[in-house]
PDB file of C-alpha atoms in Angstrom:
ATOM      1  CA  HIS A  58      21.877 -11.029 -20.282  1.00 71.00           C
ATOM      2  CA  LEU A  59      19.629  -8.416 -19.271  1.00 79.00           C
ATOM      3  CA  PRO A  60      19.389  -4.883 -20.684  1.00 82.00           C
ATOM      4  CA  ASP A  61      20.112  -1.549 -18.571  1.00 89.00           C
ATOM      5  CA  ILE A  62      16.511  -0.947 -17.628  1.00 93.00           C
ATOM      6  CA  PRO A  63      16.312   2.985 -17.181  1.00 94.00           C
ATOM      7  CA  GLY A  64      14.064   3.681 -14.059  1.00 95.00           C
ATOM      8  CA  LEU A  65      14.844   0.894 -11.946  1.00 94.00           C
ATOM      9  CA  CYS A  66      16.270   1.147  -8.368  1.00 87.00           C
ATOM     10  CA  GLY A  67      18.956  -1.560  -8.985  1.00 89.00           C
ATOM     11  CA  ILE A  68      19.581  -4.876 -11.592  1.00 90.00           C
ATOM     12  CA  VAL A  69      21.459  -6.853  -8.926  1.00 91.00           C
ATOM     13  CA  PRO A  70      22.933 -10.623  -9.896  1.00 90.00           C
ATOM     14  CA  GLY A  71      22.118 -12.565  -6.494  1.00 90.00           C
ATOM     15  CA  SER A  72      20.152  -9.736  -4.596  1.00 89.00           C
ATOM     16  CA  ILE A  73      17.793 -12.534  -3.919  1.00 88.00           C
ATOM     17  CA  ILE A  74      18.119 -16.057  -5.605  1.00 90.00           C
ATOM     18  CA  PRO A  75      22.000 -17.072  -5.994  1.00 89.00           C
ATOM     19  CA  GLY A  76      22.449 -17.076 -10.002  1.00 90.00           C
ATOM     20  CA  MET A  77      19.315 -14.977 -10.757  1.00 90.00           C
ATOM     21  CA  TYR A  78      18.835 -11.535 -11.357  1.00 91.00           C
ATOM     22  CA  GLY A  79      16.910  -9.364  -9.072  1.00 91.00           C
ATOM     23  CA  LEU A  80      14.900  -6.052 -10.543  1.00 93.00           C
ATOM     24  CA  GLU A  81      14.811  -3.779  -8.063  1.00 93.00           C
ATOM     25  CA  ALA A  82      11.464  -1.239  -8.688  1.00 95.00           C
ATOM     26  CA  GLY A  83       8.800  -0.221  -6.283  1.00 95.00           C
ATOM     27  CA  GLN A  84       6.424   3.206  -5.625  1.00 97.00           C
ATOM     28  CA  SER A  85       7.216   5.658  -3.062  1.00 97.00           C
ATOM     29  CA  ALA A  86       3.965   4.906  -1.125  1.00 98.00           C
ATOM     30  CA  VAL A  87       0.548   3.439  -1.650  1.00 98.00           C
ATOM     31  CA  GLY A  88      -0.979   2.789   1.371  1.00 97.00           C
ATOM     32  CA  ASP A  89       0.470   5.650   3.216  1.00 98.00           C
ATOM     33  CA  ILE A  90      -1.638   7.763   0.313  1.00 99.00           C
ATOM     34  CA  PHE A  91      -4.456   5.928   1.829  1.00 98.00           C
ATOM     35  CA  ASN A  92      -3.956   6.735   4.914  1.00 98.00           C
ATOM     36  CA  TRP A  93      -3.198  10.410   4.158  1.00 98.00           C
ATOM     37  CA  PHE A  94      -6.571  10.684   2.938  1.00 98.00           C
ATOM     38  CA  VAL A  95      -8.340   9.358   5.979  1.00 98.00           C
ATOM     39  CA  SER A  96      -5.988  11.193   8.483  1.00 97.00           C
ATOM     40  CA  HIS A  97      -6.508  14.957   6.824  1.00 98.00           C
ATOM     41  CA  LEU A  98      -9.340  14.899   4.681  1.00 97.00           C
ATOM     42  CA  ALA A  99     -11.834  12.521   4.658  1.00 97.00           C
ATOM     43  CA  PRO A 100     -15.231  13.761   6.422  1.00 97.00           C
ATOM     44  CA  THR A 101     -16.659  12.352   9.645  1.00 97.00           C
ATOM     45  CA  GLU A 102     -18.817  10.507   8.362  1.00 97.00           C
ATOM     46  CA  TYR A 103     -16.569   8.106   7.217  1.00 98.00           C
ATOM     47  CA  THR A 104     -14.131   8.581  10.156  1.00 96.00           C
ATOM     48  CA  ALA A 105     -16.305   8.700  13.318  1.00 95.00           C
ATOM     49  CA  LYS A 106     -17.336   5.016  13.853  1.00 95.00           C
ATOM     50  CA  GLY A 107     -15.650   2.000  12.374  1.00 95.00           C
ATOM     51  CA  ASP A 108     -13.058   1.644  10.384  1.00 96.00           C
ATOM     52  CA  PRO A 109     -12.346   4.453   7.832  1.00 97.00           C
ATOM     53  CA  HIS A 110     -10.973   2.665   4.813  1.00 97.00           C
ATOM     54  CA  ALA A 111     -13.689  -0.220   5.434  1.00 97.00           C
ATOM     55  CA  ASN A 112     -16.137   2.488   5.179  1.00 98.00           C
ATOM     56  CA  LEU A 113     -14.719   4.415   2.283  1.00 98.00           C
ATOM     57  CA  THR A 114     -14.377   1.181   0.345  1.00 98.00           C
ATOM     58  CA  ALA A 115     -18.133  -0.154   0.632  1.00 98.00           C
ATOM     59  CA  GLU A 116     -18.962   3.110  -0.971  1.00 98.00           C
ATOM     60  CA  ALA A 117     -16.063   3.225  -3.768  1.00 98.00           C
ATOM     61  CA  GLU A 118     -16.430  -0.314  -4.825  1.00 98.00           C
ATOM     62  CA  LYS A 119     -20.275   0.694  -5.558  1.00 98.00           C
ATOM     63  CA  LEU A 120     -18.368   2.965  -8.413  1.00 99.00           C
ATOM     64  CA  LEU A 121     -17.616   1.567 -12.586  1.00 98.00           C
ATOM     65  CA  PRO A 122     -14.440   2.448 -13.773  1.00 99.00           C
ATOM     66  CA  GLY A 123     -14.234   6.008 -14.979  1.00 98.00           C
ATOM     67  CA  GLU A 124     -17.840   7.059 -13.236  1.00 98.00           C
ATOM     68  CA  SER A 125     -16.109   9.436 -10.500  1.00 98.00           C
ATOM     69  CA  GLY A 126     -14.457  11.441 -13.662  1.00 98.00           C
ATOM     70  CA  LEU A 127     -11.456  11.767 -11.098  1.00 99.00           C
ATOM     71  CA  LEU A 128      -7.834  10.872 -12.389  1.00 99.00           C
ATOM     72  CA  ALA A 129      -5.151  11.103  -9.706  1.00 99.00           C
ATOM     73  CA  LEU A 130      -0.566  10.935  -9.999  1.00 99.00           C
ATOM     74  CA  ASP A 131       0.498   8.523  -7.059  1.00 98.00           C
ATOM     75  CA  TRP A 132       3.412  11.307  -5.931  1.00 99.00           C
ATOM     76  CA  ASN A 133       2.709  11.964  -2.575  1.00 98.00           C
ATOM     77  CA  ASN A 134       6.299  10.847  -1.563  1.00 98.00           C
ATOM     78  CA  GLY A 135       7.739  11.323  -4.938  1.00 98.00           C
ATOM     79  CA  ASN A 136       8.208   9.315  -7.447  1.00 98.00           C
ATOM     80  CA  ARG A 137      10.395   6.255  -6.889  1.00 97.00           C
ATOM     81  CA  THR A 138      10.118   4.089 -10.422  1.00 97.00           C
ATOM     82  CA  ILE A 139      10.297   4.762 -13.429  1.00 98.00           C
ATOM     83  CA  LEU A 140      11.091   8.793 -12.855  1.00 98.00           C
ATOM     84  CA  VAL A 141      13.328   8.989  -9.854  1.00 97.00           C
ATOM     85  CA  ASP A 142      12.332  11.668  -8.536  1.00 98.00           C
ATOM     86  CA  PRO A 143      11.484  12.752  -4.933  1.00 97.00           C
ATOM     87  CA  LEU A 144      10.616  16.589  -6.063  1.00 98.00           C
ATOM     88  CA  LEU A 145       7.432  14.871  -7.792  1.00 99.00           C
ATOM     89  CA  THR A 146       3.878  15.864  -5.498  1.00 99.00           C
ATOM     90  CA  GLY A 147       0.668  14.041  -6.007  1.00 98.00           C
ATOM     91  CA  LEU A 148      -2.161  15.629  -8.073  1.00 98.00           C
ATOM     92  CA  LEU A 149      -5.974  14.913  -8.947  1.00 99.00           C
ATOM     93  CA  ILE A 150      -7.971  16.119 -11.636  1.00 98.00           C
ATOM     94  CA  GLY A 151     -11.615  16.290 -12.317  1.00 98.00           C
ATOM     95  CA  GLN A 152     -13.113  17.312  -9.229  1.00 98.00           C
ATOM     96  CA  THR A 153     -16.268  19.077  -9.313  1.00 98.00           C
ATOM     97  CA  LEU A 154     -19.021  20.446  -6.465  1.00 98.00           C
ATOM     98  CA  HIS A 155     -20.544  17.229  -6.809  1.00 98.00           C
ATOM     99  CA  THR A 156     -17.092  15.044  -6.303  1.00 98.00           C
ATOM    100  CA  THR A 157     -17.656  12.939  -2.989  1.00 98.00           C
ATOM    101  CA  ALA A 158     -15.032  11.325  -0.614  1.00 99.00           C
ATOM    102  CA  PRO A 159     -15.803   7.614  -1.791  1.00 99.00           C
ATOM    103  CA  GLU A 160     -14.996   8.818  -5.445  1.00 99.00           C
ATOM    104  CA  ILE A 161     -11.486  10.608  -4.533  1.00 99.00           C
ATOM    105  CA  TYR A 162     -10.401   7.467  -2.079  1.00 99.00           C
ATOM    106  CA  ARG A 163     -11.199   4.884  -5.381  1.00 99.00           C
ATOM    107  CA  ALA A 164      -9.045   7.625  -7.630  1.00 99.00           C
ATOM    108  CA  LEU A 165      -6.007   7.345  -5.142  1.00 99.00           C
ATOM    109  CA  VAL A 166      -6.344   3.563  -5.347  1.00 99.00           C
ATOM    110  CA  GLU A 167      -6.630   3.697  -9.033  1.00 99.00           C
ATOM    111  CA  ALA A 168      -3.394   5.882  -9.306  1.00 99.00           C
ATOM    112  CA  THR A 169      -1.350   3.467  -7.731  1.00 99.00           C
ATOM    113  CA  ALA A 170      -2.386   0.718  -9.887  1.00 99.00           C
ATOM    114  CA  PHE A 171      -1.533   2.947 -12.696  1.00 99.00           C
ATOM    115  CA  GLY A 172       1.585   3.687 -11.253  1.00 99.00           C
ATOM    116  CA  ALA A 173       2.295  -0.417 -11.128  1.00 98.00           C
ATOM    117  CA  LEU A 174       1.424  -0.865 -14.451  1.00 99.00           C
ATOM    118  CA  THR A 175       3.455   1.721 -15.376  1.00 99.00           C
ATOM    119  CA  ILE A 176       6.738  -0.009 -13.593  1.00 98.00           C
ATOM    120  CA  ILE A 177       5.562  -3.259 -15.180  1.00 98.00           C
ATOM    121  CA  ASN A 178       5.337  -1.759 -18.638  1.00 98.00           C
ATOM    122  CA  ARG A 179       8.739  -0.556 -18.175  1.00 97.00           C
ATOM    123  CA  PHE A 180      10.216  -4.199 -17.705  1.00 96.00           C
ATOM    124  CA  GLU A 181       8.424  -5.293 -20.551  1.00 96.00           C
ATOM    125  CA  GLU A 182       9.500  -2.578 -22.755  1.00 96.00           C
ATOM    126  CA  TYR A 183      12.730  -4.015 -22.374  1.00 94.00           C
ATOM    127  CA  GLY A 184      11.781  -7.886 -22.895  1.00 93.00           C
ATOM    128  CA  VAL A 185      11.147  -8.973 -19.110  1.00 94.00           C
ATOM    129  CA  LYS A 186       7.862 -10.529 -19.364  1.00 95.00           C
ATOM    130  CA  VAL A 187       5.304 -10.301 -16.619  1.00 96.00           C
ATOM    131  CA  ASP A 188       2.786 -12.471 -16.833  1.00 94.00           C
ATOM    132  CA  GLU A 189       0.793 -12.552 -13.384  1.00 93.00           C
ATOM    133  CA  VAL A 190       1.865 -10.475 -10.148  1.00 97.00           C
ATOM    134  CA  VAL A 191       1.996 -12.449  -6.588  1.00 97.00           C
ATOM    135  CA  ASN A 192       1.291  -9.463  -3.556  1.00 97.00           C
ATOM    136  CA  CYS A 193       2.060  -9.574  -0.101  1.00 96.00           C
ATOM    137  CA  GLY A 194       1.644  -7.595   2.958  1.00 92.00           C
ATOM    138  CA  GLY A 195      -1.404  -5.701   4.539  1.00 92.00           C
ATOM    139  CA  ILE A 196      -3.017  -4.603   1.460  1.00 95.00           C
ATOM    140  CA  ALA A 197      -3.222  -7.792  -0.208  1.00 95.00           C
ATOM    141  CA  GLU A 198      -4.632  -9.172   3.229  1.00 94.00           C
ATOM    142  CA  LYS A 199      -6.971  -7.274   4.124  1.00 94.00           C
ATOM    143  CA  ASN A 200      -8.306  -5.568   1.133  1.00 96.00           C
ATOM    144  CA  PRO A 201     -10.237  -7.719  -2.071  1.00 97.00           C
ATOM    145  CA  PHE A 202     -11.389  -4.077  -3.267  1.00 98.00           C
ATOM    146  CA  VAL A 203      -7.687  -3.055  -4.144  1.00 98.00           C
ATOM    147  CA  MET A 204      -6.221  -5.875  -5.332  1.00 98.00           C
ATOM    148  CA  GLN A 205      -9.497  -6.308  -8.036  1.00 99.00           C
ATOM    149  CA  ILE A 206      -8.247  -2.885  -8.775  1.00 99.00           C
ATOM    150  CA  TYR A 207      -5.073  -3.700  -9.521  1.00 99.00           C
ATOM    151  CA  ALA A 208      -6.057  -6.827 -11.584  1.00 98.00           C
ATOM    152  CA  ASP A 209      -8.235  -4.654 -13.832  1.00 99.00           C
ATOM    153  CA  VAL A 210      -5.718  -1.989 -14.203  1.00 99.00           C
ATOM    154  CA  CYS A 211      -2.716  -4.303 -14.769  1.00 98.00           C
ATOM    155  CA  ASN A 212      -4.850  -6.612 -16.703  1.00 98.00           C
ATOM    156  CA  ARG A 213      -3.034  -9.737 -15.105  1.00 98.00           C
ATOM    157  CA  PRO A 214      -4.100 -12.225 -12.401  1.00 98.00           C
ATOM    158  CA  MET A 215      -3.317 -10.707  -8.881  1.00 98.00           C
ATOM    159  CA  LYS A 216      -2.431 -13.431  -6.555  1.00 98.00           C
ATOM    160  CA  ILE A 217      -1.872 -13.753  -2.931  1.00 98.00           C
ATOM    161  CA  SER A 218       1.379 -14.761  -0.833  1.00 97.00           C
ATOM    162  CA  ARG A 219      -0.091 -17.622   1.382  1.00 96.00           C
ATOM    163  CA  SER A 220       1.965 -16.455   4.165  1.00 95.00           C
ATOM    164  CA  ALA A 221       1.029 -12.912   5.906  1.00 93.00           C
ATOM    165  CA  GLN A 222       4.564 -12.764   7.029  1.00 95.00           C
ATOM    166  CA  THR A 223       6.464 -13.030   3.597  1.00 94.00           C
ATOM    167  CA  CYS A 224       9.806 -11.505   4.997  1.00 93.00           C
ATOM    168  CA  ALA A 225       9.855 -13.527   8.212  1.00 97.00           C
ATOM    169  CA  LEU A 226       9.524 -16.428   5.704  1.00 97.00           C
ATOM    170  CA  GLY A 227      12.380 -15.260   3.229  1.00 95.00           C
ATOM    171  CA  ALA A 228      14.779 -15.344   5.987  1.00 96.00           C
ATOM    172  CA  ALA A 229      13.490 -18.851   7.017  1.00 98.00           C
ATOM    173  CA  ILE A 230      13.800 -20.621   3.486  1.00 97.00           C
ATOM    174  CA  PHE A 231      17.374 -19.378   3.729  1.00 96.00           C
ATOM    175  CA  GLY A 232      18.100 -20.582   7.215  1.00 97.00           C
ATOM    176  CA  ALA A 233      16.532 -23.867   6.092  1.00 98.00           C
ATOM    177  CA  VAL A 234      19.268 -24.228   2.926  1.00 97.00           C
ATOM    178  CA  VAL A 235      21.525 -23.376   5.456  1.00 97.00           C
ATOM    179  CA  GLY A 236      20.905 -25.467   8.149  1.00 98.00           C
ATOM    180  CA  GLY A 237      20.833 -28.386   5.270  1.00 97.00           C
ATOM    181  CA  ALA A 238      17.387 -29.065   5.149  1.00 98.00           C
ATOM    182  CA  TYR A 239      17.109 -28.206   1.376  1.00 97.00           C
ATOM    183  CA  LYS A 240      19.756 -28.414  -0.762  1.00 96.00           C
ATOM    184  CA  THR A 241      19.127 -25.286  -2.872  1.00 95.00           C
ATOM    185  CA  VAL A 242      17.015 -21.618  -2.563  1.00 95.00           C
ATOM    186  CA  GLU A 243      14.450 -22.865  -5.035  1.00 95.00           C
ATOM    187  CA  GLN A 244      13.884 -26.628  -3.773  1.00 97.00           C
ATOM    188  CA  ALA A 245      12.923 -24.548  -0.163  1.00 97.00           C
ATOM    189  CA  GLN A 246      10.609 -22.040  -2.266  1.00 96.00           C
ATOM    190  CA  ARG A 247       8.764 -25.073  -3.560  1.00 95.00           C
ATOM    191  CA  LYS A 248       7.907 -26.835  -0.645  1.00 96.00           C
ATOM    192  CA  MET A 249       7.911 -23.844   1.634  1.00 97.00           C
ATOM    193  CA  THR A 250       5.771 -20.751  -0.597  1.00 96.00           C
ATOM    194  CA  GLY A 251       2.915 -20.867  -2.016  1.00 96.00           C
ATOM    195  CA  THR A 252      -0.807 -18.538  -2.645  1.00 97.00           C
ATOM    196  CA  LYS A 253      -4.004 -18.793  -1.860  1.00 97.00           C
ATOM    197  CA  LYS A 254      -6.856 -20.374  -3.819  1.00 96.00           C
ATOM    198  CA  LYS A 255      -8.389 -16.753  -4.222  1.00 96.00           C
ATOM    199  CA  VAL A 256      -7.197 -15.134  -7.309  1.00 98.00           C
ATOM    200  CA  PHE A 257      -8.433 -12.069  -8.678  1.00 98.00           C
ATOM    201  CA  ARG A 258      -8.618 -11.797 -12.332  1.00 98.00           C
ATOM    202  CA  PRO A 259      -9.157  -8.822 -14.580  1.00 98.00           C
ATOM    203  CA  ARG A 260     -12.668  -7.892 -15.787  1.00 98.00           C
ATOM    204  CA  LYS A 261     -13.048  -7.587 -19.140  1.00 98.00           C
ATOM    205  CA  LYS A 262     -15.232  -4.254 -19.629  1.00 98.00           C
ATOM    206  CA  ALA A 263     -13.302  -3.271 -16.607  1.00 98.00           C
ATOM    207  CA  ALA A 264      -9.453  -3.693 -17.837  1.00 99.00           C
ATOM    208  CA  GLU A 265     -11.059  -1.821 -21.546  1.00 98.00           C
ATOM    209  CA  THR A 266     -12.390   1.133 -19.281  1.00 99.00           C
ATOM    210  CA  TYR A 267      -9.130   1.372 -17.540  1.00 99.00           C
ATOM    211  CA  ALA A 268      -6.921   1.420 -20.345  1.00 99.00           C
ATOM    212  CA  GLU A 269      -8.780   4.347 -21.814  1.00 98.00           C
ATOM    213  CA  LEU A 270      -7.677   6.044 -18.034  1.00 99.00           C
ATOM    214  CA  TYR A 271      -3.883   4.407 -17.833  1.00 99.00           C
ATOM    215  CA  ALA A 272      -3.410   6.644 -21.482  1.00 98.00           C
ATOM    216  CA  LEU A 273      -4.753   9.930 -19.734  1.00 99.00           C
ATOM    217  CA  TYR A 274      -2.842   8.907 -16.538  1.00 99.00           C
ATOM    218  CA  ARG A 275       0.543   9.075 -18.845  1.00 98.00           C
ATOM    219  CA  LYS A 276      -0.196  11.868 -20.446  1.00 98.00           C
ATOM    220  CA  LEU A 277       0.167  13.488 -16.576  1.00 99.00           C
ATOM    221  CA  HIS A 278       3.021  10.924 -15.808  1.00 99.00           C
ATOM    222  CA  ASP A 279       4.891  12.390 -19.205  1.00 98.00           C
ATOM    223  CA  ALA A 280       3.852  15.814 -18.800  1.00 98.00           C
ATOM    224  CA  PHE A 281       4.944  16.312 -14.903  1.00 98.00           C
ATOM    225  CA  GLY A 282       7.267  13.721 -14.998  1.00 98.00           C
ATOM    226  CA  LEU A 283       9.478  14.357 -18.361  1.00 98.00           C
ATOM    227  CA  SER A 284      11.602  17.667 -19.299  1.00 96.00           C
ATOM    228  CA  ASN A 285      10.740  16.685 -22.948  1.00 96.00           C
ATOM    229  CA  TYR A 286       6.801  16.524 -23.380  1.00 96.00           C
ATOM    230  CA  HIS A 287       5.924  18.508 -25.757  1.00 95.00           C
ATOM    231  CA  ASP A 288       2.217  17.296 -26.589  1.00 95.00           C
ATOM    232  CA  THR A 289      -1.027  18.809 -24.606  1.00 96.00           C
ATOM    233  CA  LEU A 290      -2.942  18.381 -21.875  1.00 98.00           C
ATOM    234  CA  TYR A 291      -5.744  20.080 -23.205  1.00 98.00           C
ATOM    235  CA  ASP A 292      -7.740  17.245 -23.654  1.00 97.00           C
ATOM    236  CA  VAL A 293      -7.165  15.550 -20.527  1.00 98.00           C
ATOM    237  CA  MET A 294     -10.385  17.005 -18.427  1.00 98.00           C
ATOM    238  CA  LYS A 295     -12.640  16.584 -21.240  1.00 98.00           C
ATOM    239  CA  ARG A 296     -12.199  13.043 -21.917  1.00 98.00           C
ATOM    240  CA  LEU A 297     -12.964  12.342 -18.171  1.00 99.00           C
ATOM    241  CA  ILE A 298     -15.898  13.967 -18.553  1.00 98.00           C
ATOM    242  CA  ALA A 299     -16.993  12.122 -21.459  1.00 98.00           C
ATOM    243  CA  LEU A 300     -15.747   8.849 -20.169  1.00 98.00           C
ATOM    244  CA  ARG A 301     -17.667   9.779 -16.824  1.00 98.00           C
ATOM    245  CA  ASP A 302     -20.797  10.465 -18.691  1.00 98.00           C
ATOM    246  CA  ARG A 303     -20.505   7.505 -20.912  1.00 98.00           C
ATOM    247  CA  VAL A 304     -20.357   4.933 -18.004  1.00 98.00           C
ATOM    248  CA  ARG A 305     -23.039   6.690 -15.833  1.00 97.00           C
ATOM    249  CA  SER A 306     -25.255   6.520 -18.769  1.00 97.00           C
ATOM    250  CA  SER A 307     -24.540   2.864 -19.067  1.00 95.00           C
ATOM    251  CA  ARG A 308     -25.806   1.667 -15.614  1.00 89.00           C
TER     252      ARG A 308
END
């Protein structure tokens, strides 16, 4: 028996595998947030030649966690899980006259990772343990920088599906069962699926820094997303600056 987990889009028996529950949750935007920044705000020095995402990533990955002094909310398209509110919008704090485009780009990536961690934490608050995450799709295939940030933020191993076309593979699995190649979905899964050798594992120091940043993210998340929030945001900017200065001095 599963509890009613608030904020999920659905808890559906047999929605994916017969006899098992599908816990349906997600974010309203991830890659679209990165594309929005590249399309509308990134300077031409990053967009005029080559792949803008690769150009920004090359600079953003040189930064240490917390070094930018920035913190964002990943609500540019509302919040799907756990607040279920399409009227929420994106937010970026900590900007100064010295803030750079790669710093903003990294902060947006980190924000989506914090959003994913919020969903994982909601699962675990209600007894659904999440030990590792298997990623699929374009970002997982193309951007190890993003995957490493997700591993560090979520403090869990990030695996990548062996198939680049997981939706088609899912259809093929059920087709194989219906066609008689396998007796059960689980048997077909064992034979037809897998993960790549490369696993992105959390780095201890980065995970510790991101735990500090996530605490501030949750303050923003709850302040703007919950009507009964009664704490203060007075310390958020100052704590971001203190963390930024501490990280920079450690180089």
